[in-house]
Amino acid sequence: LHAGRSNRPKSFASCRSPPSSPEDRIKVMKSIAHLSLFVHVILFLHRLHLCFSFSIAGRRLLPTEMRSVAGDGDGDDNGGEHGTGLRRGTTYSWTNPKLQTKDSAKQRGNHTESRIQFGGCGSILVHSGTSSRVTSLQHTGLSLWSAAYVMSYYIDDVWIQDIKCSNNELNKWTVLDLGAGLGLCSAVAAKHGMNIISTDSDSQALVLLEENVRRNCNEDNGNTSVHTLDWISAAEQADMTTNPVFEELEKYGGSDLVILSDVIYSATKPAWKALIVLLQKLRSQRMRLLCNSPATVERKRCDSTHTPASDPLVLLSYTQRRRDMSPQDEAEFFTMLRKAGMEAVLVPSGQIPHGETYMLTTLFELRWVN
């Protein structure tokens, strides 16, 4: 036992290795630096992989009719069967408005007050219903949806470019907002001084719609009005000159821009055919009025071409909701468009401010092919 104790080290310090030399310390520091760099590279590649996976996932969520326009992923990047030359895989997603810098939302009594910043028209103030008031699909117009943000950012940028191309002179557009809801898109148009006609069929939404448009309108330029419009009734109406919306459009020579923000979902499916009929009637009205007043506003498309003088520019922002509609239901609307002689052309995300933050909301131009 005594011999065993004598063989043990007398202290822990005697077991430690002697201090390393400066050269060894430098080698250790270099190894740690290399290991840290390696870990950061791995994390970066992992994030890149996730971003790519989400992009592909969003691409696969597109219904068949949308893929045909955006490109099928094979062959040349020619924009699919219609040859629009647009970039493939351009999809957007819903986003919380609070994620947008400089935007804010406050709860005031029985409504929410949201302030959204835009590059062209500045700040827009919108009142919306509280979540307790949005109780069914019949009152979806009481909320701000991501499709309204996508549409609003895009048209705001369109008019910024229009002013630049016109030597800072504003070309006054006549804008028809179908299914306007709370009127964010209408408010942006009003703030730019456009002639805006906003419509909806929800009586509760119409109250907030009129308030939001009036609050944000530019009183020095443009006229604003709010109307109740039921698509099915209007489509079945024989004489459209007695319809208040079409009657007002007569004064402006027809509509230059038709906004369809998040109007394609299960609750509106019975009215899809009526909506397409309405678009055809709007085109017919413009063609008729064009003969009497040939002066029109040039409406630039997303592919740098211009719409024919007889055709209004029609924009559709659409959010894919798998719980609400099946891929077959989604494709049905675009099939109805094609049968009516129209096509949907995907707007590239690069042309939409903040477009990179959206994945499941897509923006289309609806065009007549003949």
PDB file of C-alpha atoms in Angstrom, residues 179-370:
ATOM      1  CA  GLY A 179     -65.029  42.805 -54.873  1.00  0.00           C
ATOM      2  CA  ALA A 180     -63.046  45.603 -53.266  1.00  0.00           C
ATOM      3  CA  GLY A 181     -63.587  44.494 -49.659  1.00  0.00           C
ATOM      4  CA  LEU A 182     -61.924  47.030 -47.380  1.00  0.00           C
ATOM      5  CA  GLY A 183     -60.620  48.923 -50.399  1.00  0.00           C
ATOM      6  CA  LEU A 184     -56.849  48.882 -49.919  1.00  0.00           C
ATOM      7  CA  CYS A 185     -56.329  48.752 -53.695  1.00  0.00           C
ATOM      8  CA  SER A 186     -58.977  51.435 -54.207  1.00  0.00           C
ATOM      9  CA  ALA A 187     -57.307  53.609 -51.567  1.00  0.00           C
ATOM     10  CA  VAL A 188     -53.956  53.360 -53.363  1.00  0.00           C
ATOM     11  CA  ALA A 189     -55.637  54.351 -56.641  1.00  0.00           C
ATOM     12  CA  ALA A 190     -57.444  57.239 -54.936  1.00  0.00           C
ATOM     13  CA  LYS A 191     -54.214  58.448 -53.337  1.00  0.00           C
ATOM     14  CA  HIS A 192     -52.643  58.537 -56.818  1.00  0.00           C
ATOM     15  CA  GLY A 193     -55.526  60.732 -58.005  1.00  0.00           C
ATOM     16  CA  MET A 194     -57.215  58.151 -60.239  1.00  0.00           C
ATOM     17  CA  ASN A 195     -60.919  57.958 -61.033  1.00  0.00           C
ATOM     18  CA  ILE A 196     -61.919  55.004 -58.880  1.00  0.00           C
ATOM     19  CA  ILE A 197     -65.193  53.051 -58.801  1.00  0.00           C
ATOM     20  CA  SER A 198     -65.215  50.543 -55.923  1.00  0.00           C
ATOM     21  CA  THR A 199     -67.805  47.768 -55.668  1.00  0.00           C
ATOM     22  CA  ASP A 200     -68.747  44.981 -53.293  1.00  0.00           C
ATOM     23  CA  SER A 201     -71.846  42.985 -52.423  1.00  0.00           C
ATOM     24  CA  ASP A 202     -71.301  42.823 -48.637  1.00  0.00           C
ATOM     25  CA  SER A 203     -73.245  45.602 -46.908  1.00  0.00           C
ATOM     26  CA  GLN A 204     -70.945  45.513 -43.861  1.00  0.00           C
ATOM     27  CA  ALA A 205     -67.818  45.780 -46.009  1.00  0.00           C
ATOM     28  CA  LEU A 206     -69.320  48.653 -48.023  1.00  0.00           C
ATOM     29  CA  VAL A 207     -69.411  50.882 -44.936  1.00  0.00           C
ATOM     30  CA  LEU A 208     -65.687  50.396 -44.262  1.00  0.00           C
ATOM     31  CA  LEU A 209     -64.915  50.496 -47.989  1.00  0.00           C
ATOM     32  CA  GLU A 210     -66.468  53.944 -48.415  1.00  0.00           C
ATOM     33  CA  GLU A 211     -64.726  55.203 -45.269  1.00  0.00           C
ATOM     34  CA  ASN A 212     -61.294  53.944 -46.351  1.00  0.00           C
ATOM     35  CA  VAL A 213     -61.552  55.342 -49.878  1.00  0.00           C
ATOM     36  CA  ARG A 214     -62.773  58.710 -48.656  1.00  0.00           C
ATOM     37  CA  ARG A 215     -60.014  58.966 -46.039  1.00  0.00           C
ATOM     38  CA  ASN A 216     -57.233  58.339 -48.560  1.00  0.00           C
ATOM     39  CA  CYS A 217     -58.547  60.078 -51.669  1.00  0.00           C
ATOM     40  CA  ASN A 218     -56.686  62.918 -53.299  1.00  0.00           C
ATOM     41  CA  GLU A 219     -59.357  65.617 -53.426  1.00  0.00           C
ATOM     42  CA  ASP A 220     -57.405  67.687 -55.947  1.00  0.00           C
ATOM     43  CA  ASN A 221     -57.479  64.919 -58.571  1.00  0.00           C
ATOM     44  CA  GLY A 222     -59.769  62.081 -59.523  1.00  0.00           C
ATOM     45  CA  ASN A 223     -63.282  61.100 -58.501  1.00  0.00           C
ATOM     46  CA  THR A 224     -64.274  58.276 -56.185  1.00  0.00           C
ATOM     47  CA  SER A 225     -67.524  56.376 -55.775  1.00  0.00           C
ATOM     48  CA  VAL A 226     -68.677  53.211 -54.013  1.00  0.00           C
ATOM     49  CA  HIS A 227     -71.455  50.954 -55.340  1.00  0.00           C
ATOM     50  CA  THR A 228     -73.177  47.717 -54.466  1.00  0.00           C
ATOM     51  CA  LEU A 229     -72.669  45.226 -57.273  1.00  0.00           C
ATOM     52  CA  ASP A 230     -73.876  41.652 -57.467  1.00  0.00           C
ATOM     53  CA  TRP A 231     -72.066  39.888 -60.294  1.00  0.00           C
ATOM     54  CA  ILE A 232     -74.826  37.421 -61.135  1.00  0.00           C
ATOM     55  CA  SER A 233     -77.534  40.074 -61.299  1.00  0.00           C
ATOM     56  CA  ALA A 234     -75.351  42.398 -63.363  1.00  0.00           C
ATOM     57  CA  ALA A 235     -74.393  39.606 -65.767  1.00  0.00           C
ATOM     58  CA  GLU A 236     -78.063  38.789 -66.352  1.00  0.00           C
ATOM     59  CA  GLN A 237     -78.976  42.446 -66.898  1.00  0.00           C
ATOM     60  CA  ALA A 238     -79.801  43.083 -70.551  1.00  0.00           C
ATOM     61  CA  ASP A 239     -79.417  46.866 -70.634  1.00  0.00           C
ATOM     62  CA  MET A 240     -76.160  47.726 -68.843  1.00  0.00           C
ATOM     63  CA  THR A 241     -76.620  51.465 -69.398  1.00  0.00           C
ATOM     64  CA  THR A 242     -79.096  51.448 -66.504  1.00  0.00           C
ATOM     65  CA  ASN A 243     -76.577  49.832 -64.172  1.00  0.00           C
ATOM     66  CA  PRO A 244     -75.059  52.515 -61.849  1.00  0.00           C
ATOM     67  CA  VAL A 245     -71.521  51.172 -62.280  1.00  0.00           C
ATOM     68  CA  PHE A 246     -71.661  51.022 -66.083  1.00  0.00           C
ATOM     69  CA  GLU A 247     -73.507  54.326 -66.156  1.00  0.00           C
ATOM     70  CA  GLU A 248     -70.644  56.010 -64.321  1.00  0.00           C
ATOM     71  CA  LEU A 249     -68.058  54.321 -66.527  1.00  0.00           C
ATOM     72  CA  GLU A 250     -69.784  55.909 -69.514  1.00  0.00           C
ATOM     73  CA  LYS A 251     -68.563  59.319 -68.319  1.00  0.00           C
ATOM     74  CA  TYR A 252     -64.925  58.190 -68.326  1.00  0.00           C
ATOM     75  CA  GLY A 253     -64.929  56.287 -71.601  1.00  0.00           C
ATOM     76  CA  GLY A 254     -64.865  52.866 -69.948  1.00  0.00           C
ATOM     77  CA  SER A 255     -62.430  51.306 -67.502  1.00  0.00           C
ATOM     78  CA  ASP A 256     -58.658  51.451 -67.988  1.00  0.00           C
ATOM     79  CA  LEU A 257     -57.924  49.008 -65.150  1.00  0.00           C
ATOM     80  CA  VAL A 258     -60.086  46.296 -63.570  1.00  0.00           C
ATOM     81  CA  ILE A 259     -58.893  45.028 -60.178  1.00  0.00           C
ATOM     82  CA  LEU A 260     -59.814  41.526 -59.000  1.00  0.00           C
ATOM     83  CA  SER A 261     -58.188  41.076 -55.593  1.00  0.00           C
ATOM     84  CA  ASP A 262     -58.732  37.677 -53.962  1.00  0.00           C
ATOM     85  CA  VAL A 263     -62.143  37.076 -55.495  1.00  0.00           C
ATOM     86  CA  ILE A 264     -61.544  33.440 -56.496  1.00  0.00           C
ATOM     87  CA  TYR A 265     -62.410  31.063 -53.639  1.00  0.00           C
ATOM     88  CA  SER A 266     -65.122  28.512 -52.817  1.00  0.00           C
ATOM     89  CA  ALA A 267     -67.788  30.992 -51.692  1.00  0.00           C
ATOM     90  CA  THR A 268     -67.601  32.898 -54.997  1.00  0.00           C
ATOM     91  CA  LYS A 269     -67.561  29.808 -57.226  1.00  0.00           C
ATOM     92  CA  PRO A 270     -71.258  30.116 -58.223  1.00  0.00           C
ATOM     93  CA  ALA A 271     -70.469  33.614 -59.564  1.00  0.00           C
ATOM     94  CA  TRP A 272     -67.297  32.814 -61.549  1.00  0.00           C
ATOM     95  CA  LYS A 273     -69.155  32.530 -64.844  1.00  0.00           C
ATOM     96  CA  ALA A 274     -70.967  35.813 -64.131  1.00  0.00           C
ATOM     97  CA  LEU A 275     -67.640  37.503 -63.398  1.00  0.00           C
ATOM     98  CA  ILE A 276     -66.262  36.487 -66.784  1.00  0.00           C
ATOM     99  CA  VAL A 277     -69.459  37.732 -68.445  1.00  0.00           C
ATOM    100  CA  LEU A 278     -68.974  41.060 -66.652  1.00  0.00           C
ATOM    101  CA  LEU A 279     -65.423  41.324 -67.987  1.00  0.00           C
ATOM    102  CA  GLN A 280     -66.733  40.741 -71.499  1.00  0.00           C
ATOM    103  CA  LYS A 281     -69.355  43.471 -71.025  1.00  0.00           C
ATOM    104  CA  LEU A 282     -66.699  45.883 -69.756  1.00  0.00           C
ATOM    105  CA  ARG A 283     -64.666  45.219 -72.882  1.00  0.00           C
ATOM    106  CA  SER A 284     -67.707  45.692 -75.130  1.00  0.00           C
ATOM    107  CA  GLN A 285     -68.498  48.997 -73.444  1.00  0.00           C
ATOM    108  CA  ARG A 286     -64.954  50.232 -73.935  1.00  0.00           C
ATOM    109  CA  MET A 287     -64.967  49.215 -77.607  1.00  0.00           C
ATOM    110  CA  ARG A 288     -68.231  51.088 -78.148  1.00  0.00           C
ATOM    111  CA  LEU A 289     -67.048  54.229 -76.374  1.00  0.00           C
ATOM    112  CA  LEU A 290     -63.709  54.127 -78.186  1.00  0.00           C
ATOM    113  CA  CYS A 291     -65.445  55.005 -81.449  1.00  0.00           C
ATOM    114  CA  ASN A 292     -66.722  58.258 -79.922  1.00  0.00           C
ATOM    115  CA  SER A 293     -63.591  59.132 -77.937  1.00  0.00           C
ATOM    116  CA  PRO A 294     -60.413  57.672 -79.438  1.00  0.00           C
ATOM    117  CA  ALA A 295     -58.162  59.274 -76.780  1.00  0.00           C
ATOM    118  CA  THR A 296     -57.109  56.532 -74.343  1.00  0.00           C
ATOM    119  CA  VAL A 297     -54.522  55.979 -71.625  1.00  0.00           C
ATOM    120  CA  GLU A 298     -51.670  53.636 -72.535  1.00  0.00           C
ATOM    121  CA  ARG A 299     -51.710  50.686 -70.179  1.00  0.00           C
ATOM    122  CA  LYS A 300     -48.382  48.932 -70.041  1.00  0.00           C
ATOM    123  CA  ARG A 301     -48.327  45.191 -69.478  1.00  0.00           C
ATOM    124  CA  CYS A 302     -45.891  43.243 -67.343  1.00  0.00           C
ATOM    125  CA  ASP A 303     -44.006  42.108 -70.471  1.00  0.00           C
ATOM    126  CA  SER A 304     -43.542  45.736 -71.652  1.00  0.00           C
ATOM    127  CA  THR A 305     -46.219  45.484 -74.338  1.00  0.00           C
ATOM    128  CA  HIS A 306     -49.387  47.603 -74.244  1.00  0.00           C
ATOM    129  CA  THR A 307     -52.996  46.499 -74.085  1.00  0.00           C
ATOM    130  CA  PRO A 308     -55.081  47.082 -77.219  1.00  0.00           C
ATOM    131  CA  ALA A 309     -57.070  50.307 -77.033  1.00  0.00           C
ATOM    132  CA  SER A 310     -60.304  48.335 -76.809  1.00  0.00           C
ATOM    133  CA  ASP A 311     -59.207  46.170 -73.872  1.00  0.00           C
ATOM    134  CA  PRO A 312     -59.008  47.211 -70.220  1.00  0.00           C
ATOM    135  CA  LEU A 313     -56.034  45.993 -68.211  1.00  0.00           C
ATOM    136  CA  VAL A 314     -57.375  43.248 -65.913  1.00  0.00           C
ATOM    137  CA  LEU A 315     -55.322  42.211 -62.857  1.00  0.00           C
ATOM    138  CA  LEU A 316     -56.146  39.196 -60.696  1.00  0.00           C
ATOM    139  CA  SER A 317     -54.383  38.456 -57.410  1.00  0.00           C
ATOM    140  CA  TYR A 318     -55.061  34.929 -56.246  1.00  0.00           C
ATOM    141  CA  THR A 319     -54.130  33.062 -53.066  1.00  0.00           C
ATOM    142  CA  GLN A 320     -53.980  29.262 -53.105  1.00  0.00           C
ATOM    143  CA  ARG A 321     -55.892  27.772 -50.190  1.00  0.00           C
ATOM    144  CA  ARG A 322     -55.841  23.994 -50.167  1.00  0.00           C
ATOM    145  CA  ARG A 323     -58.363  23.839 -47.304  1.00  0.00           C
ATOM    146  CA  ASP A 324     -60.770  25.968 -49.283  1.00  0.00           C
ATOM    147  CA  MET A 325     -60.495  24.588 -52.816  1.00  0.00           C
ATOM    148  CA  SER A 326     -59.041  21.540 -54.501  1.00  0.00           C
ATOM    149  CA  PRO A 327     -56.604  21.814 -57.444  1.00  0.00           C
ATOM    150  CA  GLN A 328     -59.463  20.778 -59.719  1.00  0.00           C
ATOM    151  CA  ASP A 329     -61.612  23.663 -58.466  1.00  0.00           C
ATOM    152  CA  GLU A 330     -58.751  26.104 -58.990  1.00  0.00           C
ATOM    153  CA  ALA A 331     -58.150  24.894 -62.519  1.00  0.00           C
ATOM    154  CA  GLU A 332     -61.862  25.188 -63.316  1.00  0.00           C
ATOM    155  CA  PHE A 333     -61.807  28.996 -63.224  1.00  0.00           C
ATOM    156  CA  PHE A 334     -58.829  29.212 -65.581  1.00  0.00           C
ATOM    157  CA  THR A 335     -60.483  26.692 -67.897  1.00  0.00           C
ATOM    158  CA  MET A 336     -63.568  28.934 -67.980  1.00  0.00           C
ATOM    159  CA  LEU A 337     -61.318  31.865 -68.862  1.00  0.00           C
ATOM    160  CA  ARG A 338     -59.787  29.995 -71.781  1.00  0.00           C
ATOM    161  CA  LYS A 339     -63.204  28.996 -73.112  1.00  0.00           C
ATOM    162  CA  ALA A 340     -64.205  32.668 -72.993  1.00  0.00           C
ATOM    163  CA  GLY A 341     -61.233  33.602 -75.170  1.00  0.00           C
ATOM    164  CA  MET A 342     -58.969  34.835 -72.368  1.00  0.00           C
ATOM    165  CA  GLU A 343     -55.653  33.772 -70.875  1.00  0.00           C
ATOM    166  CA  ALA A 344     -53.907  34.321 -67.556  1.00  0.00           C
ATOM    167  CA  VAL A 345     -50.339  35.640 -67.754  1.00  0.00           C
ATOM    168  CA  LEU A 346     -48.212  35.409 -64.619  1.00  0.00           C
ATOM    169  CA  VAL A 347     -46.623  38.651 -63.395  1.00  0.00           C
ATOM    170  CA  PRO A 348     -42.971  38.037 -62.350  1.00  0.00           C
ATOM    171  CA  SER A 349     -42.269  38.549 -58.655  1.00  0.00           C
ATOM    172  CA  GLY A 350     -39.368  40.832 -59.541  1.00  0.00           C
ATOM    173  CA  GLN A 351     -41.883  43.449 -60.715  1.00  0.00           C
ATOM    174  CA  ILE A 352     -43.703  43.500 -57.366  1.00  0.00           C
ATOM    175  CA  PRO A 353     -42.208  45.432 -54.437  1.00  0.00           C
ATOM    176  CA  HIS A 354     -41.804  43.023 -51.491  1.00  0.00           C
ATOM    177  CA  GLY A 355     -42.708  40.220 -53.905  1.00  0.00           C
ATOM    178  CA  GLU A 356     -39.950  37.986 -52.544  1.00  0.00           C
ATOM    179  CA  THR A 357     -41.827  37.710 -49.229  1.00  0.00           C
ATOM    180  CA  TYR A 358     -44.894  36.083 -50.828  1.00  0.00           C
ATOM    181  CA  MET A 359     -45.183  32.429 -51.791  1.00  0.00           C
ATOM    182  CA  LEU A 360     -48.813  31.388 -52.170  1.00  0.00           C
ATOM    183  CA  THR A 361     -50.306  34.553 -53.651  1.00  0.00           C
ATOM    184  CA  THR A 362     -49.916  34.970 -57.388  1.00  0.00           C
ATOM    185  CA  LEU A 363     -50.630  37.959 -59.593  1.00  0.00           C
ATOM    186  CA  PHE A 364     -51.992  37.525 -63.110  1.00  0.00           C
ATOM    187  CA  GLU A 365     -52.884  39.685 -66.079  1.00  0.00           C
ATOM    188  CA  LEU A 366     -56.067  38.444 -67.722  1.00  0.00           C
ATOM    189  CA  ARG A 367     -55.883  39.077 -71.463  1.00  0.00           C
ATOM    190  CA  TRP A 368     -58.144  38.549 -74.424  1.00  0.00           C
ATOM    191  CA  VAL A 369     -56.502  36.428 -77.081  1.00  0.00           C
ATOM    192  CA  ASN A 370     -58.708  37.654 -79.925  1.00  0.00           C
TER     193      ASN A 370
END
